[in-house]
Amino acid sequence: MTNPPIAFVIAGSEATGGAGIQVDLKTFQQLGVYGVGALSCIVSFDPNNGWGHRFHPVDPEIIAEQFEAALATHSVENMNTAKVGMLGTPATIDIVAAKLGERTWKNVVLDPVLICKGQEPGAALDTDNALREKILPLATVVTPNVFESQTLSGMEHIETVADLEEAAKRIGEHVPYVLAKGGVELPGAEAVDVLWDGHEITRFTAPKVGEQRVSGAGCTVAAALTAELAKGTEITEAVAAAKALVTRGIEHRVSANTPFDTVWQGA
Ligand code: PXL
């Protein structure tokens, strides 16, 4: 019998393999964690229309069924770490908040995927607000990129690492740990991410691997952090491990016909 660490993920399917639950489960496996997952939505890019997002929410009843199956299979003792990826609609957020609330989790890592291209701006605003009101309070760690940090903190602009740190502190009024990711978005030779733990900031830096964004980097970081927390790794060390994995994965990126190359989680 094997008794591996287990992590649960609720996220969307992104069929190209470059984002979503495909990335989460590959990352878990790479870090020796048994992945359990429920689908929140299906995103199928349209190669004949600039790779635009075609977005299909999963029926809330089917989301509830998946939670029922997953939570009945693995007890709280064996599965106390969850990752929340893209949810996509207010109705999805309602059911996910309700179902997540049925278990006491030690770690809930929220990747606050805010906008999905192809959604109406009005719908996206509803979704952003619902995520902030109903899912953020359940999170123990949130992993916003620059855009998401700006939206969640309400700051007018984030142009420097100091701005990013200020955003992390503001978001930290609502969640114990904030990992705000500068990535390639901020100027300079280093990709800087910052962790706010309610008391102090820790900076994580690595030389940028080119200036181009890579698809799946955000999903990979949040999934790697989730896997490390599921193994019992302490938060600062877990972030360092996640950063190391994504940096290696970007260095060994997989070329793709989509607008961005994608992370190789197996590097
Ligand atoms: O990278 C954000 C993301 C997360 N989850 C799904 C996605 C995307 C971006 O396309 O499709 C399912």
PDB file of C-alpha atoms in Angstrom, residues 3 5-7 13 35 57 59 77 90-91 105 110 120 127 132 167 175 184 193 197 213 235 240 252 261:
ATOM      1  CA  ASN A   3       0.187   6.481   1.259  1.00  0.00           C
ATOM      2  CA  PRO A   5       0.328  13.130   0.128  1.00  0.00           C
ATOM      3  CA  ILE A   6      -2.942  14.051  -1.592  1.00  0.00           C
ATOM      4  CA  ALA A   7      -4.104  17.413  -2.942  1.00  0.00           C
ATOM      5  CA  SER A  13      -9.924  22.203 -18.354  1.00  0.00           C
ATOM      6  CA  GLY A  35      -3.886  14.612  -7.513  1.00  0.00           C
ATOM      7  CA  PRO A  57     -19.201  26.396 -17.396  1.00  0.00           C
ATOM      8  CA  ASP A  59     -23.424  22.726 -14.399  1.00  0.00           C
ATOM      9  CA  GLU A  77      -6.789  13.350   7.631  1.00  0.00           C
ATOM     10  CA  PRO A  90     -20.984  33.625 -10.131  1.00  0.00           C
ATOM     11  CA  ALA A  91     -23.079  30.405 -10.086  1.00  0.00           C
ATOM     12  CA  TRP A 105      -8.920  22.471   5.034  1.00  0.00           C
ATOM     13  CA  LEU A 110      -6.429  30.385  -4.499  1.00  0.00           C
ATOM     14  CA  GLU A 120     -18.779  39.823 -21.333  1.00  0.00           C
ATOM     15  CA  THR A 127     -17.429  37.056 -11.232  1.00  0.00           C
ATOM     16  CA  ARG A 132     -13.598  38.357  -3.698  1.00  0.00           C
ATOM     17  CA  ALA A 167      -0.601  45.449  -2.969  1.00  0.00           C
ATOM     18  CA  VAL A 175      -6.149  36.314   3.641  1.00  0.00           C
ATOM     19  CA  VAL A 184       8.212  39.287 -16.385  1.00  0.00           C
ATOM     20  CA  ASP A 193       7.657  37.505  -6.505  1.00  0.00           C
ATOM     21  CA  ASP A 197       2.631  36.635   5.752  1.00  0.00           C
ATOM     22  CA  ARG A 213       5.226  35.421 -21.125  1.00  0.00           C
ATOM     23  CA  ILE A 235       5.203  28.239   3.449  1.00  0.00           C
ATOM     24  CA  ALA A 240      10.905  28.778  -2.980  1.00  0.00           C
ATOM     25  CA  HIS A 252      12.732  24.015 -20.673  1.00  0.00           C
ATOM     26  CA  ASP A 261       5.023  28.606 -25.379  1.00  0.00           C
TER      27      ASP A 261
END
